[in-house]
Amino acid sequence: MDGSDRETEVLVVGFGPVGGTIANLLGRYGVRTLAIDAATEIFPQPRAIALDNEALRILQAAGLPEGAFETIAIPEVRYLSPYVGQLARLETGGCLDGHPKLVTFYQPELESELRSRVREYPSVSVELGVELVDFVEETNGVRARLRHRDGAEQTVLAKYLVGADGAKSHVRKALGVGFDGRSYAEDWLIVDAKRDSSSLDHIEFLCDPSRPAPHMPAPGGRERWEFMLHPGESAEEMERPEKVRELLSPWGSPDDMDVERTAVYRFHARTVERFQKGRAFLAGDAAHITPPFAGQGLVAGLRDAMNLCWKLTWVLRGRAAPGILGSYDQERRPHAKAMIGLARLLGRIIMPTSRAQALATGVLMRSLRLIPPARSYLEELKIKPQNEFDRGLFVERRRRGLRRRPAQPRTQLTRGAMFPQAWIQRGSDGCWSDDALGHGLALVGFGIDPERHLGQSAAAFRAAGGTCILLCHRGQRIHRGEGEHVWEDISGAFIPGVAPVGWAAVVRPDRTILHDGPVTEAARLVGEALALLGAEDAQPGRSEEMGPVSYTHLRAHETVLVISYAVFCLK
């Protein structure tokens, strides 16, 4: 390298699965991106192992088609006690928004696919064996100093910098932001092994105080075990082959298992005090570390990528004001903390420290299963925090106590929540609705073409990266428009499942609902949405159309409080 300055729009530090997803998303938008990583090769052994439907939907948006990497759909998760039997069962079978609710995967294969896909984007450059030395923020960007493996240094001028460089993030340390939380006192031994004869099709958590142990299948005939270390047990002792064989023996002959990896980890539960500082952003483990008990560590990082990339693109292309970038922290940090809270709660159930505590937890959990709302809350995954924002980049909803507009129909749309995905059809062609919505803003009309009601706002909407989509109900003929933007909802998932005929929604590129209302007021909806994107210091607040909290929501909230408090007391 000759040390000369190089310019790019976004510098991504870290090229693991989160950094790779960020590079692919930015590449789809044509953003000039430089992604670097100190390592020259993909780490050859699995680390993350679980993804949910939201993660798979994000990878779909990043350009990975179904089947791009191998997965195993998990129909259920069982929590087992040696004293009372099954403590709880989570129903994870079936699909949500077009994807399985829970899968396991092989991380090196996913990373390889992300790296392969990113080569399709001429705007993205990847340089491996390159580390970030330091960086400073300037008026119009970030000046970063990079060092190559041969010792040569280079300066990169980027409009924005994204640190996706893991739990020991150099970017986070350089920004000087706090990393609040706690580390668990216990170490865990991770064992990944392959065998040909396994019939395990679910995830099981053995909540045994003598040795708590999660166990799960993975693609390629792989299985993973995690064993909690007792006080006084060392990593060196636990990783000895004879000890590993002893631990695996309850599940079959160790001679039939090919151990690929053993490693001792200490789990952490931490979140940075802010996801953004000036022109620098943190994503993935650089911003938050989630204990593995909920399988949400990598998923949270992928949510970061989806939330941030379109906002950077819209600002760089002049479609939105830089002020919208503040909504990244506003939206992502509370949800990441909520997921960490869920993981910590599940950890308390999984890790009883004594026989008495295990027995008491077992009695409590079995008793809660006798209460229908509590059982439904646990088994149907309602305990999982929804990716829905109280504050952020969406048009405010009506506050409680304010009069609703007359004849306002009820819908399943919530501003600040996710727009659903379903299979739609046009003639003999079918696709998932996200693919029809495209990569920009979308104005979705339910049963009536929203483009007919845009008027003079149509040009401004197109200039802001917007497109119109008409979703017709099955067999619709009246009010049905013509053109490539017209699709039929063949399953009824959208009409009447989400909204009635005559409604419309403005959907962000990350599939968050930005605004909604009558389709006849499409010009107003688009105008208010674009005004929000263009406001330098937009401070969209809490919902202004929240209405009364439902009984189901109250019961679920009370249930999780009871579970959390009771299990905490048992500690």
Tab-separated table of C-alpha atoms in Angstrom, residues 7-465:
chain	number	residue	atom	x	y	z
A	7	GLU	CA	-12.703	7.478	0.079
A	8	THR	CA	-15.847	5.486	0.714
A	9	GLU	CA	-19.338	6.152	2.007
A	10	VAL	CA	-19.478	3.532	4.773
A	11	LEU	CA	-16.575	1.777	6.480
A	12	VAL	CA	-17.672	-1.495	8.111
A	13	VAL	CA	-15.238	-2.799	10.726
A	14	GLY	CA	-15.762	-6.517	11.235
A	15	PHE	CA	-16.835	-9.002	8.586
A	16	GLY	CA	-18.525	-11.727	10.596
A	17	PRO	CA	-22.207	-12.564	10.049
A	18	VAL	CA	-23.414	-9.113	11.170
A	19	GLY	CA	-20.777	-7.206	9.206
A	20	GLY	CA	-21.407	-9.467	6.210
A	21	THR	CA	-25.138	-8.771	6.366
A	22	ILE	CA	-24.502	-5.032	6.614
A	23	ALA	CA	-22.209	-5.176	3.562
A	24	ASN	CA	-24.834	-7.073	1.554
A	25	LEU	CA	-27.665	-4.731	2.513
A	26	LEU	CA	-25.605	-1.657	1.645
A	27	GLY	CA	-24.506	-3.347	-1.564
A	28	ARG	CA	-28.123	-3.856	-2.632
A	29	TYR	CA	-28.596	-0.113	-2.234
A	30	GLY	CA	-25.472	0.669	-4.243
A	31	VAL	CA	-23.731	2.361	-1.301
A	32	ARG	CA	-19.945	2.555	-1.654
A	33	THR	CA	-18.817	0.329	1.199
A	34	LEU	CA	-15.472	-0.905	2.468
A	35	ALA	CA	-15.664	-3.890	4.832
A	36	ILE	CA	-12.523	-4.937	6.713
A	37	ASP	CA	-11.611	-7.688	9.129
A	38	ALA	CA	-8.368	-8.489	10.925
A	39	ALA	CA	-8.841	-12.207	10.192
A	40	THR	CA	-8.079	-13.556	6.735
A	41	GLU	CA	-10.404	-16.569	6.891
A	42	ILE	CA	-13.802	-17.478	8.259
A	43	PHE	CA	-13.557	-18.962	11.738
A	44	PRO	CA	-13.890	-22.660	10.817
A	45	GLN	CA	-15.998	-23.757	13.771
A	46	PRO	CA	-19.588	-22.927	14.767
A	47	ARG	CA	-20.376	-20.310	17.378
A	48	ALA	CA	-23.941	-19.008	16.967
A	49	ILE	CA	-26.333	-21.862	16.232
A	50	ALA	CA	-29.940	-20.552	16.286
A	51	LEU	CA	-31.949	-18.162	14.117
A	52	ASP	CA	-35.606	-17.212	14.273
A	53	ASN	CA	-38.091	-16.160	11.590
A	54	GLU	CA	-37.099	-12.497	11.920
A	55	ALA	CA	-33.452	-13.315	11.271
A	56	LEU	CA	-34.326	-15.415	8.227
A	57	ARG	CA	-36.497	-12.601	6.903
A	58	ILE	CA	-33.585	-10.179	7.262
A	59	LEU	CA	-31.272	-12.557	5.428
A	60	GLN	CA	-33.935	-12.751	2.709
A	61	ALA	CA	-33.731	-8.959	2.438
A	62	ALA	CA	-29.940	-9.227	2.250
A	63	GLY	CA	-30.263	-11.374	-0.859
A	64	LEU	CA	-30.033	-14.916	0.539
A	65	PRO	CA	-32.767	-17.072	-1.010
A	66	GLU	CA	-34.386	-19.952	0.804
A	67	GLY	CA	-31.955	-22.857	0.939
A	68	ALA	CA	-28.874	-20.679	0.516
A	69	PHE	CA	-27.490	-22.353	3.639
A	70	GLU	CA	-28.656	-25.476	5.403
A	71	THR	CA	-30.966	-25.220	8.396
A	72	ILE	CA	-32.938	-27.570	10.638
A	73	ALA	CA	-36.414	-26.409	11.653
A	74	ILE	CA	-36.993	-26.983	15.375
A	75	PRO	CA	-40.573	-28.025	16.244
A	76	GLU	CA	-40.268	-27.582	20.007
A	77	VAL	CA	-38.003	-26.601	22.882
A	78	ARG	CA	-38.249	-28.654	26.075
A	79	TYR	CA	-37.168	-27.698	29.596
A	80	LEU	CA	-36.606	-30.863	31.620
A	81	SER	CA	-36.101	-31.350	35.345
A	82	PRO	CA	-34.735	-34.514	36.948
A	83	TYR	CA	-37.276	-34.065	39.758
A	84	VAL	CA	-40.592	-33.069	38.151
A	85	GLY	CA	-40.130	-33.986	34.502
A	86	GLN	CA	-41.010	-31.450	31.832
A	87	LEU	CA	-41.015	-27.917	33.225
A	88	ALA	CA	-42.115	-26.162	30.067
A	89	ARG	CA	-42.475	-26.657	26.352
A	90	LEU	CA	-42.174	-23.959	23.694
A	91	GLU	CA	-44.004	-24.549	20.420
A	92	THR	CA	-41.571	-23.445	17.727
A	93	GLY	CA	-42.958	-25.424	14.804
A	94	GLY	CA	-44.627	-23.799	11.820
A	95	CYS	CA	-43.920	-20.550	10.002
A	96	LEU	CA	-44.254	-16.882	10.772
A	97	ASP	CA	-43.880	-14.220	8.073
A	98	GLY	CA	-42.824	-16.856	5.593
A	99	HIS	CA	-40.069	-18.508	7.616
A	100	PRO	CA	-39.737	-21.217	10.283
A	101	LYS	CA	-40.097	-19.841	13.797
A	102	LEU	CA	-36.803	-21.405	14.914
A	103	VAL	CA	-33.958	-23.119	13.096
A	104	THR	CA	-30.439	-24.216	13.877
A	105	PHE	CA	-27.650	-23.635	11.362
A	106	TYR	CA	-23.912	-23.965	10.803
A	107	GLN	CA	-22.327	-20.523	11.157
A	108	PRO	CA	-19.308	-21.029	8.848
A	109	GLU	CA	-21.691	-21.953	6.023
A	110	LEU	CA	-23.783	-18.819	6.569
A	111	GLU	CA	-20.704	-16.603	6.616
A	112	SER	CA	-19.396	-18.229	3.450
A	113	GLU	CA	-22.695	-17.549	1.685
A	114	LEU	CA	-22.724	-13.907	2.797
A	115	ARG	CA	-19.185	-13.429	1.503
A	116	SER	CA	-20.052	-15.072	-1.777
A	117	ARG	CA	-23.138	-12.899	-2.277
A	118	VAL	CA	-21.372	-9.641	-1.517
A	119	ARG	CA	-19.105	-10.165	-4.525
A	120	GLU	CA	-22.143	-9.449	-6.712
A	121	TYR	CA	-22.132	-5.772	-5.660
A	122	PRO	CA	-19.558	-3.594	-7.405
A	123	SER	CA	-20.044	-0.865	-4.788
A	124	VAL	CA	-18.702	-3.116	-1.986
A	125	SER	CA	-15.027	-3.834	-1.390
A	126	VAL	CA	-13.815	-6.362	1.170
A	127	GLU	CA	-10.291	-6.364	2.564
A	128	LEU	CA	-9.238	-9.112	4.959
A	129	GLY	CA	-6.164	-9.133	7.142
A	130	VAL	CA	-6.730	-5.427	7.774
A	131	GLU	CA	-7.221	-3.911	11.218
A	132	LEU	CA	-8.512	-0.561	12.360
A	133	VAL	CA	-5.775	1.375	14.156
A	134	ASP	CA	-7.738	4.487	15.108
A	135	PHE	CA	-10.193	7.015	13.738
A	136	VAL	CA	-11.278	10.604	14.244
A	137	GLU	CA	-14.513	12.302	13.314
A	138	GLU	CA	-14.308	15.329	11.054
A	139	THR	CA	-16.925	17.783	9.835
A	140	ASN	CA	-18.048	15.721	6.858
A	141	GLY	CA	-17.037	12.215	7.834
A	142	VAL	CA	-14.658	9.894	9.643
A	143	ARG	CA	-10.925	9.601	8.984
A	144	ALA	CA	-9.775	6.060	9.822
A	145	ARG	CA	-6.263	4.645	9.860
A	146	LEU	CA	-5.973	1.026	8.739
A	147	ARG	CA	-3.058	-1.371	9.027
A	148	HIS	CA	-2.492	-4.321	6.679
A	149	ARG	CA	-0.822	-7.561	7.656
A	150	ASP	CA	2.421	-6.475	6.021
A	151	GLY	CA	2.510	-3.417	8.293
A	152	ALA	CA	1.544	-0.908	5.614
A	153	GLU	CA	-0.938	1.730	6.715
A	154	GLN	CA	-3.662	3.501	4.796
A	155	THR	CA	-6.082	6.310	5.582
A	156	VAL	CA	-9.743	5.913	4.655
A	157	LEU	CA	-12.177	8.813	4.543
A	158	ALA	CA	-15.725	7.558	5.135
A	159	LYS	CA	-18.999	9.380	5.573
A	160	TYR	CA	-19.966	6.913	8.317
A	161	LEU	CA	-18.318	4.090	10.265
A	162	VAL	CA	-20.067	0.961	11.575
A	163	GLY	CA	-18.366	-1.134	14.240
A	164	ALA	CA	-19.483	-4.756	13.908
A	165	ASP	CA	-16.244	-6.029	15.375
A	166	GLY	CA	-17.558	-8.261	18.130
A	167	ALA	CA	-17.660	-8.370	21.905
A	168	LYS	CA	-14.125	-6.998	22.267
A	169	SER	CA	-14.920	-4.185	19.830
A	170	HIS	CA	-12.061	-1.793	19.147
A	171	VAL	CA	-14.570	0.699	17.759
A	172	ARG	CA	-16.605	0.667	20.987
A	173	LYS	CA	-13.512	1.193	23.109
A	174	ALA	CA	-12.340	4.038	20.883
A	175	LEU	CA	-15.737	5.740	21.193
A	176	GLY	CA	-15.506	5.522	24.966
A	177	VAL	CA	-19.137	4.504	25.470
A	178	GLY	CA	-20.162	2.543	28.542
A	179	PHE	CA	-20.872	-1.178	28.248
A	180	ASP	CA	-23.257	-1.799	31.102
A	181	GLY	CA	-24.386	-5.165	32.403
A	182	ARG	CA	-22.977	-8.198	34.139
A	183	SER	CA	-20.920	-11.304	33.542
A	184	TYR	CA	-22.100	-14.670	34.800
A	185	ALA	CA	-20.036	-16.252	37.545
A	186	GLU	CA	-20.171	-19.663	35.847
A	187	ASP	CA	-18.112	-20.855	32.904
A	188	TRP	CA	-19.603	-23.189	30.306
A	189	LEU	CA	-18.033	-25.893	28.169
A	190	ILE	CA	-19.325	-25.930	24.580
A	191	VAL	CA	-19.019	-29.237	22.725
A	192	ASP	CA	-19.853	-29.552	19.017
A	193	ALA	CA	-19.819	-33.080	17.650
A	194	LYS	CA	-20.988	-35.049	14.607
A	195	ARG	CA	-22.569	-38.479	14.551
A	196	ASP	CA	-24.560	-40.442	12.010
A	197	SER	CA	-27.186	-42.082	14.171
A	198	SER	CA	-28.826	-39.175	16.022
A	199	SER	CA	-32.604	-38.786	15.845
A	200	LEU	CA	-32.764	-35.596	17.924
A	201	ASP	CA	-35.144	-33.129	16.267
A	202	HIS	CA	-35.767	-30.648	19.093
A	203	ILE	CA	-33.847	-28.519	21.591
A	204	GLU	CA	-33.731	-29.665	25.188
A	205	PHE	CA	-32.557	-27.860	28.306
A	206	LEU	CA	-31.638	-30.211	31.152
A	207	CYS	CA	-32.276	-28.063	34.221
A	208	ASP	CA	-30.246	-30.270	36.546
A	209	PRO	CA	-28.407	-28.567	39.430
A	210	SER	CA	-25.706	-31.262	39.253
A	211	ARG	CA	-24.824	-30.083	35.735
A	212	PRO	CA	-27.230	-27.883	33.668
A	213	ALA	CA	-26.892	-28.805	29.996
A	214	PRO	CA	-28.606	-27.461	26.842
A	215	HIS	CA	-28.544	-29.915	23.910
A	216	MET	CA	-29.603	-29.305	20.298
A	217	PRO	CA	-29.236	-30.639	16.748
A	218	ALA	CA	-27.555	-28.760	13.895
A	219	PRO	CA	-27.121	-29.374	10.156
A	220	GLY	CA	-24.644	-31.918	8.866
A	221	GLY	CA	-25.340	-34.500	11.562
A	222	ARG	CA	-24.038	-32.119	14.221
A	223	GLU	CA	-25.151	-31.710	17.792
A	224	ARG	CA	-24.215	-29.179	20.443
A	225	TRP	CA	-23.981	-29.628	24.178
A	226	GLU	CA	-23.280	-26.914	26.739
A	227	PHE	CA	-22.164	-27.990	30.214
A	228	MET	CA	-21.944	-25.623	33.176
A	229	LEU	CA	-18.673	-25.829	35.103
A	230	HIS	CA	-18.686	-26.216	38.848
A	231	PRO	CA	-16.554	-24.053	41.140
A	232	GLY	CA	-12.980	-25.276	41.017
A	233	GLU	CA	-13.259	-26.893	37.566
A	234	SER	CA	-10.810	-25.398	35.075
A	235	ALA	CA	-11.101	-24.985	31.326
A	236	GLU	CA	-8.030	-27.163	30.803
A	237	GLU	CA	-9.523	-29.970	32.859
A	238	MET	CA	-12.945	-29.830	31.160
A	239	GLU	CA	-11.545	-29.821	27.617
A	240	ARG	CA	-9.519	-33.001	28.116
A	241	PRO	CA	-10.771	-35.734	25.750
A	242	GLU	CA	-11.476	-38.156	28.570
A	243	LYS	CA	-13.629	-35.575	30.392
A	244	VAL	CA	-15.532	-34.719	27.217
A	245	ARG	CA	-16.189	-38.429	26.647
A	246	GLU	CA	-17.511	-38.743	30.187
A	247	LEU	CA	-19.894	-35.818	29.716
A	248	LEU	CA	-21.207	-37.106	26.363
A	249	SER	CA	-21.670	-40.708	27.464
A	250	PRO	CA	-25.338	-40.301	28.620
A	251	TRP	CA	-26.259	-39.598	24.973
A	252	GLY	CA	-24.556	-42.619	23.428
A	253	SER	CA	-21.155	-44.046	22.813
A	254	PRO	CA	-18.509	-41.307	22.490
A	255	ASP	CA	-16.796	-43.598	19.975
A	256	ASP	CA	-19.644	-42.825	17.570
A	257	MET	CA	-19.153	-39.054	17.982
A	258	ASP	CA	-16.607	-36.947	16.127
A	259	VAL	CA	-15.898	-33.957	18.379
A	260	GLU	CA	-15.304	-30.904	16.150
A	261	ARG	CA	-14.870	-28.278	18.800
A	262	THR	CA	-14.605	-27.725	22.525
A	263	ALA	CA	-14.361	-24.310	24.095
A	264	VAL	CA	-14.993	-22.777	27.504
A	265	TYR	CA	-16.929	-19.516	27.611
A	266	ARG	CA	-18.234	-17.172	30.247
A	267	PHE	CA	-21.577	-15.714	29.257
A	268	HIS	CA	-22.281	-12.000	29.484
A	269	ALA	CA	-25.358	-9.763	29.491
A	270	ARG	CA	-24.326	-6.272	28.418
A	271	THR	CA	-25.577	-3.320	26.393
A	272	VAL	CA	-23.770	-0.149	25.378
A	273	GLU	CA	-25.128	3.107	26.737
A	274	ARG	CA	-25.658	4.349	23.168
A	275	PHE	CA	-25.568	2.685	19.751
A	276	GLN	CA	-24.402	5.850	17.999
A	277	LYS	CA	-21.831	8.520	18.693
A	278	GLY	CA	-21.573	11.122	15.974
A	279	ARG	CA	-20.874	9.423	12.661
A	280	ALA	CA	-19.953	6.087	14.232
A	281	PHE	CA	-22.407	3.277	14.970
A	282	LEU	CA	-22.182	-0.021	16.841
A	283	ALA	CA	-23.920	-3.241	15.773
A	284	GLY	CA	-24.052	-6.854	16.884
A	285	ASP	CA	-21.909	-7.987	19.802
A	286	ALA	CA	-20.081	-4.659	19.683
A	287	ALA	CA	-23.335	-3.090	20.931
A	288	HIS	CA	-24.877	-5.863	23.035
A	289	ILE	CA	-24.024	-9.326	24.298
A	290	THR	CA	-26.916	-11.673	24.954
A	291	PRO	CA	-26.648	-14.869	27.027
A	292	PRO	CA	-27.395	-17.882	24.789
A	293	PHE	CA	-30.427	-19.142	26.698
A	294	ALA	CA	-32.918	-17.494	24.300
A	295	GLY	CA	-30.980	-18.081	21.074
A	296	GLN	CA	-31.137	-14.367	20.251
A	297	GLY	CA	-27.491	-13.231	20.176
A	298	LEU	CA	-26.909	-13.183	16.409
A	299	VAL	CA	-30.565	-12.420	15.711
A	300	ALA	CA	-30.240	-9.139	17.609
A	301	GLY	CA	-27.223	-8.192	15.498
A	302	LEU	CA	-29.135	-8.888	12.282
A	303	ARG	CA	-31.949	-6.642	13.522
A	304	ASP	CA	-29.329	-3.911	14.016
A	305	ALA	CA	-28.159	-4.325	10.428
A	306	MET	CA	-31.673	-4.142	8.963
A	307	ASN	CA	-32.607	-1.087	11.028
A	308	LEU	CA	-29.442	0.889	10.299
A	309	CYS	CA	-28.578	0.224	6.655
A	310	TRP	CA	-31.607	1.788	4.997
A	311	LYS	CA	-31.312	4.881	7.199
A	312	LEU	CA	-27.667	5.370	6.225
A	313	THR	CA	-28.626	4.926	2.574
A	314	TRP	CA	-31.491	7.416	2.685
A	315	VAL	CA	-29.284	10.043	4.336
A	316	LEU	CA	-26.391	9.448	1.929
A	317	ARG	CA	-28.742	9.741	-1.057
A	318	GLY	CA	-30.364	12.921	0.225
A	319	ARG	CA	-33.743	11.247	0.700
A	320	ALA	CA	-33.803	11.910	4.443
A	321	ALA	CA	-32.212	14.272	6.926
A	322	PRO	CA	-29.275	13.115	9.074
A	323	GLY	CA	-31.496	13.545	12.128
A	324	ILE	CA	-33.224	10.219	11.392
A	325	LEU	CA	-30.028	8.353	12.299
A	326	GLY	CA	-30.716	9.046	15.973
A	327	SER	CA	-33.690	6.695	15.740
A	328	TYR	CA	-31.302	3.729	15.382
A	329	ASP	CA	-30.372	3.883	19.056
A	330	GLN	CA	-33.879	4.948	20.015
A	331	GLU	CA	-35.406	1.865	18.417
A	332	ARG	CA	-32.774	-0.827	18.779
A	333	ARG	CA	-31.362	-0.359	22.266
A	334	PRO	CA	-34.621	-0.921	24.233
A	335	HIS	CA	-35.431	-4.050	22.242
A	336	ALA	CA	-31.913	-5.459	22.628
A	337	LYS	CA	-32.154	-4.903	26.386
A	338	ALA	CA	-35.557	-6.613	26.471
A	339	MET	CA	-34.110	-9.679	24.713
A	340	ILE	CA	-31.250	-9.782	27.201
A	341	GLY	CA	-33.846	-9.661	29.981
A	342	LEU	CA	-35.639	-12.662	28.466
A	343	ALA	CA	-32.373	-14.587	28.188
A	344	ARG	CA	-31.539	-13.870	31.821
A	345	LEU	CA	-34.986	-15.064	32.932
A	346	LEU	CA	-34.617	-18.309	31.000
A	347	GLY	CA	-31.118	-18.669	32.431
A	348	ARG	CA	-32.551	-18.647	35.941
A	349	ILE	CA	-34.819	-21.536	35.006
A	350	ILE	CA	-32.037	-23.461	33.278
A	351	MET	CA	-29.375	-23.006	35.979
A	352	PRO	CA	-30.715	-24.099	39.380
A	353	THR	CA	-27.852	-24.083	41.869
A	354	SER	CA	-29.260	-26.607	44.349
A	355	ARG	CA	-31.666	-29.527	44.534
A	356	ALA	CA	-34.077	-27.466	46.643
A	357	GLN	CA	-34.088	-24.623	44.140
A	358	ALA	CA	-34.523	-27.001	41.204
A	359	LEU	CA	-37.474	-28.665	42.938
A	360	ALA	CA	-39.087	-25.332	43.839
A	361	THR	CA	-38.619	-24.005	40.298
A	362	GLY	CA	-40.088	-27.211	38.934
A	363	VAL	CA	-43.177	-26.983	41.130
A	364	LEU	CA	-43.632	-23.320	40.180
A	365	MET	CA	-43.316	-23.931	36.439
A	366	ARG	CA	-45.600	-26.968	36.507
A	367	SER	CA	-48.175	-24.949	38.463
A	368	LEU	CA	-48.053	-22.069	35.984
A	369	ARG	CA	-48.807	-24.506	33.181
A	370	LEU	CA	-52.161	-25.196	34.851
A	371	ILE	CA	-53.157	-21.549	34.307
A	372	PRO	CA	-54.328	-21.206	30.663
A	373	PRO	CA	-53.058	-17.623	30.081
A	374	ALA	CA	-49.679	-18.481	31.612
A	375	ARG	CA	-49.384	-21.705	29.649
A	376	SER	CA	-50.271	-19.949	26.383
A	377	TYR	CA	-47.866	-17.125	27.162
A	378	LEU	CA	-44.986	-19.556	27.521
A	379	GLU	CA	-45.772	-22.243	24.979
A	380	GLU	CA	-46.828	-19.923	22.146
A	381	LEU	CA	-43.715	-17.730	22.511
A	382	LYS	CA	-45.668	-14.691	23.668
A	383	ILE	CA	-42.940	-14.305	26.263
A	384	LYS	CA	-40.610	-13.183	23.464
A	385	PRO	CA	-40.424	-9.355	23.215
A	386	GLN	CA	-41.947	-8.191	19.952
A	387	ASN	CA	-39.845	-6.117	17.575
A	388	GLU	CA	-42.145	-3.140	18.118
A	389	PHE	CA	-41.079	0.368	19.058
A	390	ASP	CA	-42.647	2.747	21.561
A	391	ARG	CA	-40.513	5.610	20.250
A	392	GLY	CA	-38.765	6.000	16.939
A	393	LEU	CA	-39.094	6.876	13.294
A	394	PHE	CA	-42.810	6.522	12.641
A	395	VAL	CA	-45.805	8.840	12.650
A	396	GLU	CA	-47.275	9.126	16.107
A	397	ARG	CA	-50.301	7.143	17.107
A	398	ARG	CA	-53.183	8.694	19.021
A	399	ARG	CA	-52.676	8.840	22.766
A	400	ARG	CA	-55.117	7.343	25.207
A	401	GLY	CA	-58.036	9.538	26.005
A	402	LEU	CA	-58.104	11.339	22.644
A	403	ARG	CA	-61.225	10.915	20.538
A	404	ARG	CA	-60.885	8.504	17.638
A	405	ARG	CA	-61.864	9.679	14.182
A	406	PRO	CA	-65.399	8.561	13.276
A	407	ALA	CA	-65.890	5.295	11.400
A	408	GLN	CA	-62.218	4.358	11.766
A	409	PRO	CA	-61.908	0.612	11.102
A	410	ARG	CA	-59.849	-1.586	13.334
A	411	THR	CA	-56.776	-3.147	11.782
A	412	GLN	CA	-53.894	-5.372	12.851
A	413	LEU	CA	-51.416	-2.663	11.866
A	414	THR	CA	-49.396	-0.899	14.547
A	415	ARG	CA	-47.105	1.960	13.661
A	416	GLY	CA	-43.612	1.141	14.851
A	417	ALA	CA	-44.284	-2.610	14.521
A	418	MET	CA	-43.437	-5.003	11.705
A	419	PHE	CA	-45.489	-5.277	8.533
A	420	PRO	CA	-46.246	-8.985	8.012
A	421	GLN	CA	-45.124	-11.124	5.104
A	422	ALA	CA	-47.205	-13.631	3.149
A	423	TRP	CA	-47.259	-15.345	-0.244
A	424	ILE	CA	-48.871	-13.279	-3.006
A	425	GLN	CA	-49.543	-13.957	-6.648
A	426	ARG	CA	-49.797	-12.148	-9.995
A	427	GLY	CA	-51.143	-14.401	-12.711
A	428	SER	CA	-49.060	-17.560	-12.562
A	429	ASP	CA	-46.167	-15.791	-10.803
A	430	GLY	CA	-45.900	-15.866	-7.040
A	431	CYS	CA	-43.495	-14.432	-4.497
A	432	TRP	CA	-43.168	-13.420	-0.874
A	433	SER	CA	-44.636	-9.977	-0.295
A	434	ASP	CA	-41.314	-8.517	0.890
A	435	ASP	CA	-39.868	-9.201	-2.550
A	436	ALA	CA	-42.768	-7.343	-4.163
A	437	LEU	CA	-42.366	-4.387	-1.797
A	438	GLY	CA	-38.755	-4.022	-2.931
A	439	HIS	CA	-35.924	-2.334	-1.065
A	440	GLY	CA	-37.385	1.147	-0.643
A	441	LEU	CA	-40.377	2.805	0.962
A	442	ALA	CA	-43.668	1.176	-0.003
A	443	LEU	CA	-47.207	2.522	-0.014
A	444	VAL	CA	-49.407	-0.557	0.296
A	445	GLY	CA	-53.075	-0.330	-0.613
A	446	PHE	CA	-55.524	-2.951	0.615
A	447	GLY	CA	-58.068	-3.647	-2.122
A	448	ILE	CA	-57.834	-0.156	-3.673
A	449	ASP	CA	-54.918	1.195	-5.686
A	450	PRO	CA	-53.197	3.825	-3.512
A	451	GLU	CA	-51.514	5.398	-6.539
A	452	ARG	CA	-54.873	6.776	-7.682
A	453	HIS	CA	-55.078	8.876	-4.526
A	454	LEU	CA	-51.519	10.223	-4.387
A	455	GLY	CA	-52.053	13.156	-6.746
A	456	GLN	CA	-49.134	15.577	-6.728
A	457	SER	CA	-47.441	13.621	-3.912
A	458	ALA	CA	-46.580	10.791	-6.298
A	459	ALA	CA	-43.457	12.465	-7.683
A	460	ALA	CA	-42.116	13.330	-4.236
A	461	PHE	CA	-42.754	9.796	-3.049
A	462	ARG	CA	-40.866	8.299	-5.992
A	463	ALA	CA	-37.996	10.745	-5.433
A	464	ALA	CA	-37.787	9.515	-1.835
A	465	GLY	CA	-37.378	5.924	-3.022
